[in-house]
Short mmCIF file of C-alpha atoms and ligand atoms in Angstrom, two decimals:
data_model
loop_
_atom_site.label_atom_id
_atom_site.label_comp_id
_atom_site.label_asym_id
_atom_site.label_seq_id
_atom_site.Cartn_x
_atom_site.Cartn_y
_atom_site.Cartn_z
CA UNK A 8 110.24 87.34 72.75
CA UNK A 9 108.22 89.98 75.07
CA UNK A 10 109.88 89.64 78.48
CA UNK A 11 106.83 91.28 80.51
CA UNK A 12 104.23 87.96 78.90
CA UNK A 13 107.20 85.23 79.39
CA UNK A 14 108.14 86.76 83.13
CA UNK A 15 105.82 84.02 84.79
CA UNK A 16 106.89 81.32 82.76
CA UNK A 17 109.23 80.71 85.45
CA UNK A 18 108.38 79.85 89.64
CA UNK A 19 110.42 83.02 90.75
CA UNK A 20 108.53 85.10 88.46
CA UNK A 21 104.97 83.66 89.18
CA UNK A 22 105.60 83.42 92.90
CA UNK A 23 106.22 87.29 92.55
CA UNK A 24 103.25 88.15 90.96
CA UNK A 25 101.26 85.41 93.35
CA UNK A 26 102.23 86.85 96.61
CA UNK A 27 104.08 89.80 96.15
CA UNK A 28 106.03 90.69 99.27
CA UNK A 29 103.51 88.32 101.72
CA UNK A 30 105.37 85.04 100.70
CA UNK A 31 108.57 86.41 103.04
CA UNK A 32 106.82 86.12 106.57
CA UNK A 33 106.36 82.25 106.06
CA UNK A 34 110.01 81.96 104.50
CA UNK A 35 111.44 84.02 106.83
CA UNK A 36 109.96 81.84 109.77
CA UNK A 37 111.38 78.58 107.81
CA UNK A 38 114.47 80.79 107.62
CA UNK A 39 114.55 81.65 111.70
CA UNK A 40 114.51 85.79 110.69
CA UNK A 41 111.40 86.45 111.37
CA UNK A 42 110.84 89.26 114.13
CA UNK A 43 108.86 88.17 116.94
CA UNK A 44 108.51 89.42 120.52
CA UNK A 45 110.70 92.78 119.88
CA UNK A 46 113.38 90.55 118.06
CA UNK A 47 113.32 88.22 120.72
CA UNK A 48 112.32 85.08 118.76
CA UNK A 49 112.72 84.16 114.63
CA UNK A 50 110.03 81.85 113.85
CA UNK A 51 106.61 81.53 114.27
CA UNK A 52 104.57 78.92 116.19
CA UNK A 53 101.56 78.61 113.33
CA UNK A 54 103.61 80.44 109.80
CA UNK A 55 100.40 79.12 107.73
CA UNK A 56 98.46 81.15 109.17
CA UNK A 57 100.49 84.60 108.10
CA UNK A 58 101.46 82.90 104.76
CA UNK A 59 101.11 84.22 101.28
CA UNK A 60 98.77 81.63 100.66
CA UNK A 61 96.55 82.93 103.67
CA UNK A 62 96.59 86.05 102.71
CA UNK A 63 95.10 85.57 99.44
CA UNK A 64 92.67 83.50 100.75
CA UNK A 65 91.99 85.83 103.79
CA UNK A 66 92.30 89.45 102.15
CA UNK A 67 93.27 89.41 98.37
CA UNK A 68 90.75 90.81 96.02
CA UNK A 69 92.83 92.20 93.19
CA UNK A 70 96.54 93.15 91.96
CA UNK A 71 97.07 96.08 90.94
CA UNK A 72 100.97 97.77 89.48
CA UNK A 73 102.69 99.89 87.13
CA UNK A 74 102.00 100.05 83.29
CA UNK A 75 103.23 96.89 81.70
CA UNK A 76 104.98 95.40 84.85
CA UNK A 77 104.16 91.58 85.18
CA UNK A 78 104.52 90.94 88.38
CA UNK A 79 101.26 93.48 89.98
CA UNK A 80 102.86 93.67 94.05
CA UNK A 81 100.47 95.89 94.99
CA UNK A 82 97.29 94.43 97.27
CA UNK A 83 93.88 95.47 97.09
CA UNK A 84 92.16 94.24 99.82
CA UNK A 85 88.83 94.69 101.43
CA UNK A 86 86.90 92.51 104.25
CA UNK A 87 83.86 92.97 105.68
CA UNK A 88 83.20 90.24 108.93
CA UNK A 89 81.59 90.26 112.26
CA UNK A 90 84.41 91.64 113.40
CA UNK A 91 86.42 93.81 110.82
CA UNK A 92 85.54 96.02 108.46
CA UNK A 93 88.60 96.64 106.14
CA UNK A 94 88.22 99.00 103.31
CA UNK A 95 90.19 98.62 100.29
CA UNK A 96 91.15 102.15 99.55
CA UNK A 97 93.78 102.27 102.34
CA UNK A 98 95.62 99.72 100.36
CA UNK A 99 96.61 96.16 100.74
CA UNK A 100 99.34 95.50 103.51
CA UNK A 101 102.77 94.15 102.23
CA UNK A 102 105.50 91.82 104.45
CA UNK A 103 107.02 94.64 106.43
CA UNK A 104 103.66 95.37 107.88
CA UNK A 105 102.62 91.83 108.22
CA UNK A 106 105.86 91.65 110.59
CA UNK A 107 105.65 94.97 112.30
CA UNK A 108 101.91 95.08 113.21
CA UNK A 109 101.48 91.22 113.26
CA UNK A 110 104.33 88.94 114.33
CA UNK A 111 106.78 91.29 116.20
CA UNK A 112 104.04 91.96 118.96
CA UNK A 113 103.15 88.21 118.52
CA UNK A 114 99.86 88.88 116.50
CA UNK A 115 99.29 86.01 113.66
CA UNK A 116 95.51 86.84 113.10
CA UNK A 117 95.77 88.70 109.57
CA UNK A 118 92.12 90.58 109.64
CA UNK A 119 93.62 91.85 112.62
CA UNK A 120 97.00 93.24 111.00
CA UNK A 121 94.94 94.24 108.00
CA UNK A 122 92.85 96.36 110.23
CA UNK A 123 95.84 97.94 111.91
CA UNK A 124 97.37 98.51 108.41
CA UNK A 125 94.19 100.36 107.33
CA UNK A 126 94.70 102.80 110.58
CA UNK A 127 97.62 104.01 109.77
CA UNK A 128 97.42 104.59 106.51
CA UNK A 129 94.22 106.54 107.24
CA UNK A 130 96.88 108.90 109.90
CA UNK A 131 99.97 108.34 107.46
CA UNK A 132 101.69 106.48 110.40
CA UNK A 133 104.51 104.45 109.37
CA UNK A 134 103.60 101.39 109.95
CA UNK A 135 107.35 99.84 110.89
CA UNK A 136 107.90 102.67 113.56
CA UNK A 137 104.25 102.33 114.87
CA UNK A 138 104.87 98.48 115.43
CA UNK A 139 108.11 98.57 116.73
CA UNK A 140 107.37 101.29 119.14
CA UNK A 141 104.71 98.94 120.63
CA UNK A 142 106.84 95.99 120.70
CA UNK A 143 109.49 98.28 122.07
CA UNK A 144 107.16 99.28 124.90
CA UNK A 145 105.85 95.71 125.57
CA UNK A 146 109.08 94.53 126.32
CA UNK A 147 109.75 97.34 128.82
CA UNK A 148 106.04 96.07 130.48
CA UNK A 149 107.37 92.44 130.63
CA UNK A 150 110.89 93.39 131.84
CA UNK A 151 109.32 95.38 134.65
CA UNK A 152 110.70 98.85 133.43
CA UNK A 153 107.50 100.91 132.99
CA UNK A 154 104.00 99.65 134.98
CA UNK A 155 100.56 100.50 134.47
CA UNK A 156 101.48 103.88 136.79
CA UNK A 157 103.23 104.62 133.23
CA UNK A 158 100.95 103.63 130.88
CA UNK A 159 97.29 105.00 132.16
CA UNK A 160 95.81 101.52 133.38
CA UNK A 161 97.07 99.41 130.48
CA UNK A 162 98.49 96.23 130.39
CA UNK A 163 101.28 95.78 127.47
CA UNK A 164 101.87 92.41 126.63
CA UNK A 165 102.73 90.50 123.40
CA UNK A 166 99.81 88.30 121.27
CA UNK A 167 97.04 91.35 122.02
CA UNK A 168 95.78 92.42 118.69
CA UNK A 169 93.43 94.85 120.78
CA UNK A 170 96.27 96.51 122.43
CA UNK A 171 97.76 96.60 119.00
CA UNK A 172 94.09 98.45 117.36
CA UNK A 173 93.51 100.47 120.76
CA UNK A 174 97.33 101.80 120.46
CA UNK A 175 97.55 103.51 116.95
CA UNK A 176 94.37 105.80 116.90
CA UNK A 177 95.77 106.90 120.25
CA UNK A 178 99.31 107.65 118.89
CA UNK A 179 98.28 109.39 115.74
CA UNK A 180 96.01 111.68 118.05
CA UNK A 181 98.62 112.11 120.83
CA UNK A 182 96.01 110.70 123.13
CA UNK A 183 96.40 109.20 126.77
CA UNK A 184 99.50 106.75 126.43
CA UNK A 185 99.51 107.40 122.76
CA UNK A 186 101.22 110.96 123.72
CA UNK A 187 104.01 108.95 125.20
CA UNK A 188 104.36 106.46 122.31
CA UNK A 189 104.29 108.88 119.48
CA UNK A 190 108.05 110.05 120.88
CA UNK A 191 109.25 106.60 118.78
CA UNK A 192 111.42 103.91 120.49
CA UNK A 193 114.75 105.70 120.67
CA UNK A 194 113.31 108.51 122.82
CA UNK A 195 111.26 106.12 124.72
CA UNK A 196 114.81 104.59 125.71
CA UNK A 197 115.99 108.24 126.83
CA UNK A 198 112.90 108.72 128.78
CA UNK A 199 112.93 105.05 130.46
CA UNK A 200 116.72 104.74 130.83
CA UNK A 201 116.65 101.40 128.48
CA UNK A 202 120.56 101.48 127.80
CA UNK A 203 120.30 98.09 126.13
CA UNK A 204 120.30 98.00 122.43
CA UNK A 205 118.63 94.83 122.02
CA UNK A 206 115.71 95.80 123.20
CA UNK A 207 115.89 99.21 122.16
CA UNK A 208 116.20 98.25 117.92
CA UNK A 209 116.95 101.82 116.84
CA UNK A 210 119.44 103.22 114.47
CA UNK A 211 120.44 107.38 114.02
CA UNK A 212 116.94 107.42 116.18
CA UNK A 213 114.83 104.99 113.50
CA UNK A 214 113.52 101.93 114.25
CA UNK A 215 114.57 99.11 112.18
CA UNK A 216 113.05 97.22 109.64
CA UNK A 217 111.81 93.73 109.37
CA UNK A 218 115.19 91.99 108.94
CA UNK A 219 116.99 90.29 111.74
CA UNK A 220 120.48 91.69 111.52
CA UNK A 221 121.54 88.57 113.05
CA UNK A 222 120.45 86.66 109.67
CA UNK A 223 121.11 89.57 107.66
CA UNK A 224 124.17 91.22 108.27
CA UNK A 225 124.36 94.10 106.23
CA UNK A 226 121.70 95.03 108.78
CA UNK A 227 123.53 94.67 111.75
CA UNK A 228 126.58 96.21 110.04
CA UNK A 229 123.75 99.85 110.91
CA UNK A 230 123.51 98.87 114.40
CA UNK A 231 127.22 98.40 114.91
CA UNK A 232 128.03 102.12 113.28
S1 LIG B 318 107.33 98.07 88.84
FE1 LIG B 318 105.58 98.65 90.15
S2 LIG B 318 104.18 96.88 90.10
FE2 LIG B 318 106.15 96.19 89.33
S3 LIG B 318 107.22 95.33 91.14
FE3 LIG B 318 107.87 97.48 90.97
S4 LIG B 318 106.45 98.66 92.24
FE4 LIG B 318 105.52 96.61 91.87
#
């Protein structure tokens, strides 16, 4: 029997090749693991709408993989709105950037994380660091540890997917504010004198990925060392 033509004969293996990675925002919400707010919160007021099933509506135009692997996980997207124009050879975004771009700053609108996707991969930003740097940043705004004296003029706050597209052109050009992000979160922490680790979700100096360690232990079992 040829494993590769049976592999979706079963719901694991055709939910793989259906969503990919993009099925694990919604679950993860279900699940109460899903970042949002910096780590602050775990599941998502509206998960539908940053669902695998969205997605494909949304974005998906074709799956694309290694030779003879059945399950395709890579994305091609492209959208072209009155508002975004996403082209599809910066590649299709996968969960950890649905998370890091979209719900972690408390951004469900998926042309919008799509968008912010494309940007970095145009300046080879990692998307993870990018996004958590923000979030890291926004909670320092709300907590009252850096002001607009800090940030030339703007306001950081969670749920602004404008912040979010304004932000990463002016990292990856070390521009304005964007200077002071590119440092990443755990020199951000240094600089601000955050001493508290759950806001500041670094480990060895790297942000962290899209797994609450809470949830996920082996994850916290980093943070701890
Ligand atoms: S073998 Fe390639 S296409 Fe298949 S799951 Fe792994 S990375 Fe994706």
């Amino acid at each position: 029997m040829n494993y590769a033509r049976t592999f979706r004969d079963n719901p694991q293996g055709e939910a793989l090749y259906t969503y990919g990675t993009t099925a694990f925002a919604e679950i993860f919400s279900v699940s109460g693991c899903l970042p949002i707010n910096n780590f602050r919160l775990g599941q998502a007021d509206d998960p539908a709408s940053i669902s695998g099933d969205a997605y494909n509506r949304v974005l998906l135009k074709k799956r694309k993989g290694c030779y003879a692997c059945p399950i395709q996980c890579k994305r091609r997207i492209a959208l072209k709105d009155t508002q975004y124009d996403i082209k599809g050879r910066y590649g299709g975004l996968e969960y950890e950037t649905i998370a890091a771009l979209g719900t972690n700053l408390n951004i469900v609108d998926l042309k919008a994380i799509a968008k912010g996707n494309e940007i970095c991969n145009r300046y080879c930003l990692d998307t993870i660091s990018a996004g958590m740097t923000i979030a890291f940043a926004c909670e320092c705004f709300e907590a009252g540890i850096i002001n607009t004296q800090d940030t030339d003029g703007l306001e950081l706050r969670f749920g602004d997917s404008d912040l979010m597209l304004r932000l990463l052109p002016m990292i990856a050009q070390r521009q304005g504010f964007g200077d002071v992000l590119a440092e990443g979160s755990a020199r951000l922490a240094q600089r601000w004198e955050v001493t508290d680790i759950s806001a500041n979700l670094t480990v060895k100096g790297q942000e962290i990925p899209m797994h609450d360690p809470r949830v996920k232990v082996g994850v916290n079992l980093e943070i701890v060392i």
